[in-house]
Short mmCIF file of C-alpha atoms in Angstrom, two decimals:
data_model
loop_
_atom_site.label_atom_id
_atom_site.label_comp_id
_atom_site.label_asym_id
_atom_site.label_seq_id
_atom_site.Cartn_x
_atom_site.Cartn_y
_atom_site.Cartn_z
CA UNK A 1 24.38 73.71 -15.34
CA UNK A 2 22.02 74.97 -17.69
CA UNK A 3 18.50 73.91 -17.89
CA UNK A 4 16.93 73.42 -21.31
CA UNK A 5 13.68 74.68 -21.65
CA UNK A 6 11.50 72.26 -23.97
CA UNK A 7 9.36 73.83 -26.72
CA UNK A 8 6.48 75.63 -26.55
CA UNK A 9 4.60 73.00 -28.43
CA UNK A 10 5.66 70.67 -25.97
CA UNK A 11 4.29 71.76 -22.53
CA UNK A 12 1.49 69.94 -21.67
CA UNK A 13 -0.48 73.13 -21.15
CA UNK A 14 -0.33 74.58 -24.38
CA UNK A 15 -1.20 70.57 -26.01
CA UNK A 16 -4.26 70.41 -23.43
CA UNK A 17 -5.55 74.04 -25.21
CA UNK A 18 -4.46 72.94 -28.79
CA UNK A 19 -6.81 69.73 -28.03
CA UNK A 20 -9.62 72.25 -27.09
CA UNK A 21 -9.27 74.32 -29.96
CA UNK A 22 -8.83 71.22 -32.30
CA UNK A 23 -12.28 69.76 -30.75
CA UNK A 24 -14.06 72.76 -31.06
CA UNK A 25 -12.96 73.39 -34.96
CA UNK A 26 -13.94 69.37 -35.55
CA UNK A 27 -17.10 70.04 -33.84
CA UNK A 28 -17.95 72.97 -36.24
CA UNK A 29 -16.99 71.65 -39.31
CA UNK A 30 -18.92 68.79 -38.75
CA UNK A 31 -22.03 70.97 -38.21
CA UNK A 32 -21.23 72.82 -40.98
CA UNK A 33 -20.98 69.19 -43.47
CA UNK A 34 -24.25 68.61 -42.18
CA UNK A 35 -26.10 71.88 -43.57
CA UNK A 36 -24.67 71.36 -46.75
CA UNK A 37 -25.77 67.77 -46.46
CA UNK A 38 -29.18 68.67 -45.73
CA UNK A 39 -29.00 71.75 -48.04
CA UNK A 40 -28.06 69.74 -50.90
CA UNK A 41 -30.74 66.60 -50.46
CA UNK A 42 -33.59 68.65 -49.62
CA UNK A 43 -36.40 69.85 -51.66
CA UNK A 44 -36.77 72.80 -50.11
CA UNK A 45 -33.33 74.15 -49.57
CA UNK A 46 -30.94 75.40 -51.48
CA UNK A 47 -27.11 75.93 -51.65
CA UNK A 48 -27.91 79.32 -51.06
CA UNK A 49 -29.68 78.68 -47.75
CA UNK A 50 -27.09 76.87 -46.55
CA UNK A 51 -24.26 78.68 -47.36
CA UNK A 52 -26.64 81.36 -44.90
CA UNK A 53 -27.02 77.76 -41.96
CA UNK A 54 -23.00 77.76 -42.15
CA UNK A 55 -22.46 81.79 -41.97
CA UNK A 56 -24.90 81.56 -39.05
CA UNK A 57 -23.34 78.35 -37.41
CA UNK A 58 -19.75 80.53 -37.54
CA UNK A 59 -21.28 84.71 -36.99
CA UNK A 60 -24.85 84.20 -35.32
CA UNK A 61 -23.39 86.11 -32.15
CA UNK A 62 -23.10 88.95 -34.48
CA UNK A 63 -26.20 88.72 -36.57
CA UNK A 64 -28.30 91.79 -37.22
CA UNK A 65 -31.35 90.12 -39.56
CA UNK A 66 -32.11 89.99 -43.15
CA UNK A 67 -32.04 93.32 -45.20
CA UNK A 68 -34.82 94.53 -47.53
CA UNK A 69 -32.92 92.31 -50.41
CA UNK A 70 -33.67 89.31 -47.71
CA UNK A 71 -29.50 88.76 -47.39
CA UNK A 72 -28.36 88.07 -44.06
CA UNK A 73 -26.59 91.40 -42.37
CA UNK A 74 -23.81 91.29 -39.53
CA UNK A 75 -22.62 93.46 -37.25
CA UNK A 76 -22.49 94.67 -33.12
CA UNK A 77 -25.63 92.60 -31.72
CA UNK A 78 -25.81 93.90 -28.39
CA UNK A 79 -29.43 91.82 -27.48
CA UNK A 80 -27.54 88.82 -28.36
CA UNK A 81 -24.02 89.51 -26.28
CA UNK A 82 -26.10 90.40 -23.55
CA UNK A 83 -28.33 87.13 -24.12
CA UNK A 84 -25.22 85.24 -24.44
CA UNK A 85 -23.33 86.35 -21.50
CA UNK A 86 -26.82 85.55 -19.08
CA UNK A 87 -26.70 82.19 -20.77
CA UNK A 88 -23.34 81.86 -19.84
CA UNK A 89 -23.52 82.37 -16.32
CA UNK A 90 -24.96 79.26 -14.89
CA UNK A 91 -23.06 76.79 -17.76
CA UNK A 92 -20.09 78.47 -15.86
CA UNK A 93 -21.24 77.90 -12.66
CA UNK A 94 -22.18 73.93 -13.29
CA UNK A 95 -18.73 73.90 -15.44
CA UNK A 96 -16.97 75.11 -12.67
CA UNK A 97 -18.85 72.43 -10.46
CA UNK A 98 -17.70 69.60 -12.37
CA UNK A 99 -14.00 70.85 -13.22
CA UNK A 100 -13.42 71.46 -9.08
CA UNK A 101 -14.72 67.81 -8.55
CA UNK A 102 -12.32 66.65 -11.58
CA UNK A 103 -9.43 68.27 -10.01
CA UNK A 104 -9.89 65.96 -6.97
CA UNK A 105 -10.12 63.19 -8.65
CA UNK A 106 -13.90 62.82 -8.80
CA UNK A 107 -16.30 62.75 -11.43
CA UNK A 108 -20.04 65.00 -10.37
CA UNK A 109 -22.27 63.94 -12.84
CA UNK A 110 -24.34 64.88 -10.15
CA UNK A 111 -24.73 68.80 -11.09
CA UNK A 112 -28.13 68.42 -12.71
CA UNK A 113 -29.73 67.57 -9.11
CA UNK A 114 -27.68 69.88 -7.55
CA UNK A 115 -28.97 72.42 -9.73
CA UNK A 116 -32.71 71.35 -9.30
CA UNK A 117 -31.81 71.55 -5.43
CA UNK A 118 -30.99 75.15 -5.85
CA UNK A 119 -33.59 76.37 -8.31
CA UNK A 120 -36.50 74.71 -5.39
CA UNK A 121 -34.96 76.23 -2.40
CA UNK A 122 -34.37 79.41 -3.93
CA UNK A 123 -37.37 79.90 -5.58
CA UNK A 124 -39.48 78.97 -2.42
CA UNK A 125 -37.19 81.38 -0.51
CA UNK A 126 -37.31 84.21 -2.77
CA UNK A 127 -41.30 83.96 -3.27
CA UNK A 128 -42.19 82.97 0.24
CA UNK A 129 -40.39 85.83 2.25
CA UNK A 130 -42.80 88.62 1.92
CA UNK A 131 -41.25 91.82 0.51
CA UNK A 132 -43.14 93.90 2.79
CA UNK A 133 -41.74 93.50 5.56
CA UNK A 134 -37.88 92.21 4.53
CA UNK A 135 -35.96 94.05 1.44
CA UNK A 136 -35.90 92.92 -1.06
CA UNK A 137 -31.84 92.73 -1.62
CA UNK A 138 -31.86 90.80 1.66
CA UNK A 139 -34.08 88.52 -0.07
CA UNK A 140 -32.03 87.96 -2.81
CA UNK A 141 -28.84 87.09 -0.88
CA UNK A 142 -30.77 84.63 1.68
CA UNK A 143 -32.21 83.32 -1.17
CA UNK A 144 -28.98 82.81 -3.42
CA UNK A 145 -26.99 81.63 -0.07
CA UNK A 146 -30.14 79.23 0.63
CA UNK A 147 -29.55 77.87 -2.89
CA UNK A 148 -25.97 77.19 -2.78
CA UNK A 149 -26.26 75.39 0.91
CA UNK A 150 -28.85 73.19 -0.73
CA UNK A 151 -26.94 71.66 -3.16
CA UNK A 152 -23.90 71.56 -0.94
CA UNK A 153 -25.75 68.90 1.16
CA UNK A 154 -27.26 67.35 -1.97
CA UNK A 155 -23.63 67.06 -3.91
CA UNK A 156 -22.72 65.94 0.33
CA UNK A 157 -24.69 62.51 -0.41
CA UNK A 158 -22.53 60.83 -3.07
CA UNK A 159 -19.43 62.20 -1.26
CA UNK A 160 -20.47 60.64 2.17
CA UNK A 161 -21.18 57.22 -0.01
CA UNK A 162 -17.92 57.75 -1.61
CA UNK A 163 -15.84 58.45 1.38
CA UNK A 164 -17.16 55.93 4.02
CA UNK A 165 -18.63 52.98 1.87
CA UNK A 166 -16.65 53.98 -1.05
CA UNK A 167 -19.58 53.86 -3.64
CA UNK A 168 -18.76 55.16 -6.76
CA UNK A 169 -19.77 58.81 -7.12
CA UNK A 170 -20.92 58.39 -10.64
CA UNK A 171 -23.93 55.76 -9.10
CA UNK A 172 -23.98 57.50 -6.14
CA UNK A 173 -25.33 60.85 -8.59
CA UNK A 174 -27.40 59.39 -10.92
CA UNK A 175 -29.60 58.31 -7.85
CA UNK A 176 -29.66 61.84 -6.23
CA UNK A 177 -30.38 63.13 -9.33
CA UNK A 178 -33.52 61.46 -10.04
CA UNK A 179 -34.33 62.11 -6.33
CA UNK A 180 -34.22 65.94 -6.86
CA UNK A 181 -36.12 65.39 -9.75
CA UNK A 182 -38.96 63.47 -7.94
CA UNK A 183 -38.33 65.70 -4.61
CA UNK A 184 -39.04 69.24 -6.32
CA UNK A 185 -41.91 68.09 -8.50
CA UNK A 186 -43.60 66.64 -5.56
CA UNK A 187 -42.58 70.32 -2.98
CA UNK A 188 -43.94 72.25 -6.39
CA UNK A 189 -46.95 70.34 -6.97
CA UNK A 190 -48.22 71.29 -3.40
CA UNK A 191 -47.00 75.02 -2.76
CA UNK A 192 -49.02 77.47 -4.06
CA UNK A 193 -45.99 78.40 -6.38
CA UNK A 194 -47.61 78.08 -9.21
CA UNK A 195 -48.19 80.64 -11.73
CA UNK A 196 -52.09 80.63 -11.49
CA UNK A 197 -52.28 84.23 -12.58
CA UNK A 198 -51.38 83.37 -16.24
CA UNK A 199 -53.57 80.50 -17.35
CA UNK A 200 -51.51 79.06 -19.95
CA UNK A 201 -49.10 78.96 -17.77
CA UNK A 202 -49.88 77.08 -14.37
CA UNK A 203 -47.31 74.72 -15.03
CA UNK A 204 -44.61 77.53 -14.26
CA UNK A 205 -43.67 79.07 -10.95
CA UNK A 206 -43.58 82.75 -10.52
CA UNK A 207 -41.43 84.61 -11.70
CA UNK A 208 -38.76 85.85 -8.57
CA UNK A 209 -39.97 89.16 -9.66
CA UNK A 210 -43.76 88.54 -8.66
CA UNK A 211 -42.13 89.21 -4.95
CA UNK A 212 -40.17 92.10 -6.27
CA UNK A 213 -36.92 90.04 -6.20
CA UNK A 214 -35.03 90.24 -8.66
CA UNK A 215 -30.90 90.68 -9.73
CA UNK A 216 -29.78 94.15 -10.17
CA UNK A 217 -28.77 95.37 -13.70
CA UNK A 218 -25.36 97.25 -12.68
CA UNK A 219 -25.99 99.17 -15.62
CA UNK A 220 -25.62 96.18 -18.16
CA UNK A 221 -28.83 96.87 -19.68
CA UNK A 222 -27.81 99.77 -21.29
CA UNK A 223 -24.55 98.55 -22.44
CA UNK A 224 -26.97 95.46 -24.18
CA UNK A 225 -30.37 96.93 -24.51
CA UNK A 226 -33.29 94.18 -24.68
CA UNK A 227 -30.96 91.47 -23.13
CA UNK A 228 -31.95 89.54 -20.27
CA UNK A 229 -27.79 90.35 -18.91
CA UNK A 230 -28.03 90.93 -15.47
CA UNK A 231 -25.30 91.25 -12.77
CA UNK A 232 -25.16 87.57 -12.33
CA UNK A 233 -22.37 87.06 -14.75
CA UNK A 234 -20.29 89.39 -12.85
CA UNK A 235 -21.09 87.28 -9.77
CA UNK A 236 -19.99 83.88 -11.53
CA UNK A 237 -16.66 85.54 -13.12
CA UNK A 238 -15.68 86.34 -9.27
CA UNK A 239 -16.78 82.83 -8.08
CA UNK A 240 -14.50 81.49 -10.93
CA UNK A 241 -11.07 83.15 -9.83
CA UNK A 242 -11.73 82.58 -6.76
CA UNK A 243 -11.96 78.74 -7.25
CA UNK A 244 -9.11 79.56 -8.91
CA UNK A 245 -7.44 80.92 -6.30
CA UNK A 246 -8.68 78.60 -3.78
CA UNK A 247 -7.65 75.57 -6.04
CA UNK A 248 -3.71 76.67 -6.78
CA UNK A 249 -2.77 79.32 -4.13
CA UNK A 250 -4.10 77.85 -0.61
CA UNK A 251 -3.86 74.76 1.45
CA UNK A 252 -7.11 73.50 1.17
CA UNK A 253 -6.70 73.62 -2.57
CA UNK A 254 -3.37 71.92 -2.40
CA UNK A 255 -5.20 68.84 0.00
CA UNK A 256 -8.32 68.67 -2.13
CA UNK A 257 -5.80 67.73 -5.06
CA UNK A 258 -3.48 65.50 -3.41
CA UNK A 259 -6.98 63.61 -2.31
CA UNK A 260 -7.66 63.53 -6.16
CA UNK A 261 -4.66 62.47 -6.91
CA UNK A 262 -4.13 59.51 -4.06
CA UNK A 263 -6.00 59.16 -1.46
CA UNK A 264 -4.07 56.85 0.35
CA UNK A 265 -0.85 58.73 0.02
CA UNK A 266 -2.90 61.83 1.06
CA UNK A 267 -3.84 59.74 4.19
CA UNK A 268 -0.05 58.74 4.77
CA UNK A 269 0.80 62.15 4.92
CA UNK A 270 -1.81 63.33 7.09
CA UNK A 271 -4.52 64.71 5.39
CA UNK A 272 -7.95 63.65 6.53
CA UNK A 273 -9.24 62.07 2.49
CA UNK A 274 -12.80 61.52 3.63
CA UNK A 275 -13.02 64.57 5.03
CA UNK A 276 -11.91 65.97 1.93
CA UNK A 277 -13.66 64.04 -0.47
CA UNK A 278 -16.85 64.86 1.03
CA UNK A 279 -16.06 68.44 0.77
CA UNK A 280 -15.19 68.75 -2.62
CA UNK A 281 -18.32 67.32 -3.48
CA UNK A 282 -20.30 69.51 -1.63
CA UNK A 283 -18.47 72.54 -3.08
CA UNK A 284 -19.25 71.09 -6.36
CA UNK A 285 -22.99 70.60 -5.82
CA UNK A 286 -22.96 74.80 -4.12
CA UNK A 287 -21.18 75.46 -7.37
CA UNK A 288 -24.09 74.06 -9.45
CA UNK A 289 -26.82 74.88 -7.32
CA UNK A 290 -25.90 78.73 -7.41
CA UNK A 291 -25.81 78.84 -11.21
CA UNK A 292 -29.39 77.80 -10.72
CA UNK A 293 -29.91 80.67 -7.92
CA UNK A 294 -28.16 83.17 -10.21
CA UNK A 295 -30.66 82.06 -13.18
CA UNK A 296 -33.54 81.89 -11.46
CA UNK A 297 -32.82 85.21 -9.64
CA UNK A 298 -32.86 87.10 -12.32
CA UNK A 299 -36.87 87.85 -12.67
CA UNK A 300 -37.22 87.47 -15.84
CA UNK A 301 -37.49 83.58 -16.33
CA UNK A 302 -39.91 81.14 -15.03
CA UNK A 303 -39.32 77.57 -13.56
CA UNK A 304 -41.13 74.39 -15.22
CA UNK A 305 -41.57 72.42 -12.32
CA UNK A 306 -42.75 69.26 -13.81
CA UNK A 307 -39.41 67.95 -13.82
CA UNK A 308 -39.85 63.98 -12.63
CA UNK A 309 -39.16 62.84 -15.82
CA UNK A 310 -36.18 65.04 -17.41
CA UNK A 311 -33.45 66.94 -15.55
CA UNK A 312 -32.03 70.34 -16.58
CA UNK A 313 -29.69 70.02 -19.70
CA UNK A 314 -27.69 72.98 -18.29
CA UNK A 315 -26.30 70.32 -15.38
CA UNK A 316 -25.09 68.01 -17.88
CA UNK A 317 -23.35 71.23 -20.25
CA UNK A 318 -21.35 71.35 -17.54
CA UNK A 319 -19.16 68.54 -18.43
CA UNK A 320 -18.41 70.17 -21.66
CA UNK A 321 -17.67 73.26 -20.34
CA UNK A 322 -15.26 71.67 -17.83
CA UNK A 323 -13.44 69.31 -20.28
CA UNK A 324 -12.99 72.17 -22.85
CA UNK A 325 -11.56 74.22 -20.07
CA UNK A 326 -9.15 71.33 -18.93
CA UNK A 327 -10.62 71.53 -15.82
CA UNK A 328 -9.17 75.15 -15.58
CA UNK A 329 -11.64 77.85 -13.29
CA UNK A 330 -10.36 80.60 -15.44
CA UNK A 331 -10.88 78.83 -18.70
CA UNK A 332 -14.49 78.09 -17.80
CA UNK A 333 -15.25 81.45 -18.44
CA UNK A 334 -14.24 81.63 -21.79
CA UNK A 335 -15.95 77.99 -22.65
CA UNK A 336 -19.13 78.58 -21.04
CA UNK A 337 -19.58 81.89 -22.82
CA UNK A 338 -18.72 79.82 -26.23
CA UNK A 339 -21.40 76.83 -25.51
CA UNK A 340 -23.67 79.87 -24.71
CA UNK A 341 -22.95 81.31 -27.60
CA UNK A 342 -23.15 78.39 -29.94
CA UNK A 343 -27.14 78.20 -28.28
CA UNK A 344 -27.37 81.44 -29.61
CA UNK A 345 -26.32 80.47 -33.25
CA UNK A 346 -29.07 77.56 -32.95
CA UNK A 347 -31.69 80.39 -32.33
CA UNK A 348 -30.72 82.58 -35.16
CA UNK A 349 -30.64 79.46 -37.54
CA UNK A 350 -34.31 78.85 -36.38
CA UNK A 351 -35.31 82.60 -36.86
CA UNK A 352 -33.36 83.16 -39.77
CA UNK A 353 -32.98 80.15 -42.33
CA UNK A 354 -35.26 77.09 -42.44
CA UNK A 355 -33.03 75.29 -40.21
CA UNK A 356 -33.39 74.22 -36.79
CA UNK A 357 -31.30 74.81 -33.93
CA UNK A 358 -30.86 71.06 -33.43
CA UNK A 359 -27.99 71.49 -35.37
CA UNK A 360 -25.80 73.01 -32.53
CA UNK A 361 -26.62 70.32 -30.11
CA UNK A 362 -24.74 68.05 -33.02
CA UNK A 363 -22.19 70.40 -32.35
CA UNK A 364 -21.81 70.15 -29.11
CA UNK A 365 -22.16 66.70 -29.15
CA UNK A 366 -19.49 65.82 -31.19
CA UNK A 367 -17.03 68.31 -29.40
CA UNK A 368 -18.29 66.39 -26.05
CA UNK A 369 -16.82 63.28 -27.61
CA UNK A 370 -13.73 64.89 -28.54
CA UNK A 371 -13.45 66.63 -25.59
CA UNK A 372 -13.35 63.08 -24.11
CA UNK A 373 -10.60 61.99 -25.64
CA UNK A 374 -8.34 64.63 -25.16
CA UNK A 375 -5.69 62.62 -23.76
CA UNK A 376 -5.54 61.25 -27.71
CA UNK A 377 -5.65 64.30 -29.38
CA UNK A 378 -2.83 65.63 -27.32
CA UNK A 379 -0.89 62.78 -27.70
CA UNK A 380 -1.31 63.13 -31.56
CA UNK A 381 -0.50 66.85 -31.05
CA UNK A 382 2.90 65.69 -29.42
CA UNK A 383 3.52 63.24 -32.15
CA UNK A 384 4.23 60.43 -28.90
CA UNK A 385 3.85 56.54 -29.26
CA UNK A 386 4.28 54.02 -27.33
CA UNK A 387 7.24 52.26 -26.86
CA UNK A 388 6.47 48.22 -26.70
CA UNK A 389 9.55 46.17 -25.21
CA UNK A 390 12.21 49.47 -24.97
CA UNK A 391 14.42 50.51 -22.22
CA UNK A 392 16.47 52.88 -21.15
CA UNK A 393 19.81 51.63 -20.17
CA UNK A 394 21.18 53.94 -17.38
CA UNK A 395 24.71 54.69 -18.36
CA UNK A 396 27.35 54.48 -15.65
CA UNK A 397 29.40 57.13 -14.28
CA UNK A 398 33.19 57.96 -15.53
CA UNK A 399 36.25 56.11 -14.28
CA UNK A 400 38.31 57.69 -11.82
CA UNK A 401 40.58 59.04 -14.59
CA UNK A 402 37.24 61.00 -15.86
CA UNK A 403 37.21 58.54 -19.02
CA UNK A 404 33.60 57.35 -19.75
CA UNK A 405 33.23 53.79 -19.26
CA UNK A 406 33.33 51.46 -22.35
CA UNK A 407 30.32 49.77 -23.90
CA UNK A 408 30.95 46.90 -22.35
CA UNK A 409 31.29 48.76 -18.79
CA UNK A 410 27.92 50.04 -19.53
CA UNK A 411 25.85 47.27 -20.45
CA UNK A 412 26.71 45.44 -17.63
CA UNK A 413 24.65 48.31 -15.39
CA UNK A 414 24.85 47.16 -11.91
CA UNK A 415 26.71 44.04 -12.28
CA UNK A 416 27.65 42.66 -8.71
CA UNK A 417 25.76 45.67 -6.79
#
């Protein structure tokens, strides 16, 4: 008997990266409506100028500057790939975070504590071992292993509540993550941390590379000269297929999902769902917390640690990057290094045309919302709709002769069964 394969239009893969694609070219055109908006109304704007805000919003990877003429010129912008791709890296390491806790059936809005929880242990470690007597490369891995196990046990919390007292994770992670938020301004405030070389900036810790820690180039740096690109992408591209891997092609993935899926029937067929659940959360809040180790480790950026009363916007990015992905590891990748890029864009609008970069966070808004309703778009993609008060009538098997039955045969179904 042959099988009929359905369309490609209808697999529920290729709808789920039609939605994507269809979010992300909403989410751009409506950035783009609002330049010319604000182009058009404003004083000191012109159509020109925003014509430049919507060349910008669509090539600002690729721009090179103004010429002498004061026209905007494009072309291979290696500073801004390489800025790009170390923006990336930990948006794909908190996307990741939240897409692994998605595919279990759990939602970790937790990743922006998780990520504090990294950036405090890792910092202390990587300043606080004295590169005099340890290498520094040991350093840096105790460090960025020290930050991941933090945030395990932090993103641990809400999957302990979850598990044994089943709490709702989403409560259970807005509470830790105003915890971390208190917890490392208070550990900041007293350690000697603080940037006290700099005046103007005391506020900041050190840079990792005050200690002489700092991530290894791999030769990136000449491939994008004056980027901040470091090997830490690399590092979060591996993490990535392996979550992959881990998720689809082992056992533990397989139980993690079947958790997500039903815990109960997970339970029934012998998988230990707490257990579970409070692992995936705790590989979640590693996954977060070591995008902050990988940023952090880099030596070239300081640490604001008066955080009490804001958390880290890259935690929260991460439920973009996740939704955009469908919750894929491998697609994370690809949408972290776009919401990196689009942050890019907002900095050449700044630098380049009397617009702001606010602009792309109205961007990214808007393809958070759509993102969101995915399930919609897809099923506007497929062209489905509901049924209301249809059935199926199952139609009964031939006579003995091999005659199909008659309607009336049929409609009585299982008539005296």
């Amino acid at each position: 008997m042959n099988k009929q394969h359905s369309p490609l239009l209808k697999k529920d893969a290729t709808q789920s990266i039609l939605a994507s694609i269809l979010s992300i070219i909403i989410g751009l055109v409506v950035g783009c409506i609002i330049i010319l908006i604000v182009g058009l109304t404003s004083d000191n704007l012109t159509l020109s100028s925003a014509l430049d805000g919507i060349r910008l919003i669509f090539g600002g990877l690729f721009s090179t500057g103004r010429d002498a003429a004061g026209n905007l010129t494009f072309g291979f912008n290696p500073t801004n790939i390489g800025n790009m791709l170390f923006r990336a890296t930990p948006l794909i390491m908190t996307g990741l975070s939240v897409a692994v806790a998605f595919k279990t059936g759990l939602f970790n809005i937790g990743a922006p504590g998780q990520y504090l929880m990294g950036t405090m242990v890792t910092l202390m470690l990587a300043l606080g071992i004295p590169s005099e007597s340890v290498p520094a490369g040991l350093i840096w891995i105790i460090a960025f292993v020290g930050g991941c196990l933090a945030g395990a046990v932090w993103g641990a919390i809400p999957g302990l509540l979850k598990a044994f007292l089943n709490i709702n994770e989403v409560l259970a992670c807005i509470m830790t993550n105003w915890l971390a938020a208190n917890l490392v301004t208070w550990m900041f405030d007293i350690s000697n941390f603080k940037n006290v070389v700099e005046n103007t900036k005391s506020g900041y810790i050190y840079k990792t590379s005050f200690n002489g820690v700092e991530t290894p180039k791999m030769g990136l740096d000449h491939l994008f000269p004056n980027s901040q690109v470091n090997m830490g992408i690399i590092i979060a591209i591996v993490i990535a297929i392996l979550m992959y891997i881990i998720m689809n092609k082992t056992t533990l993935g397989y139980q993690l999902k079947a958790c997500g899926a039903n815990r109960h029937a997970a339970r029934y067929a012998g998988i230990q769902d707490k257990r579970n659940i409070v692992l995936s959360m705790a590989i979640a809040g590693a996954l977060a917390a070591g995008g902050a180790s990988l940023y952090y480790l880099s030596g070239n950026t300081e640490f604001f640690w008066s955080t009490y009363q804001s958390l880290p916007s890259t935690g929260f990015n991460g439920i973009p990057v996740a939704l955009l992905a469908v919750n894929n590891p491998i697609a994370v990748i690809f949408t972290g290094c776009f919401m990196s890029m689009l942050d890019i864009s907002g900095l050449q609008l700044t630098n380049l045309t009397a617009y702001n970069e606010y602009i792309t966070d109205v961007i990214i808004a808007t393809i958070v919302y759509l993102s969101a309703f995915s399930l919609v778009i897809k099923m506007l993609i497929s062209g489905r709709r509901k049924r209301k008060g249809k059935h199926t009538v199952p139609v009964a098997a031939p006579d003995g002769g091999g005659n199909p039955p008659s309607t009336s045969e049929a409609e009585k179904g299982g008539e005296g069964a």
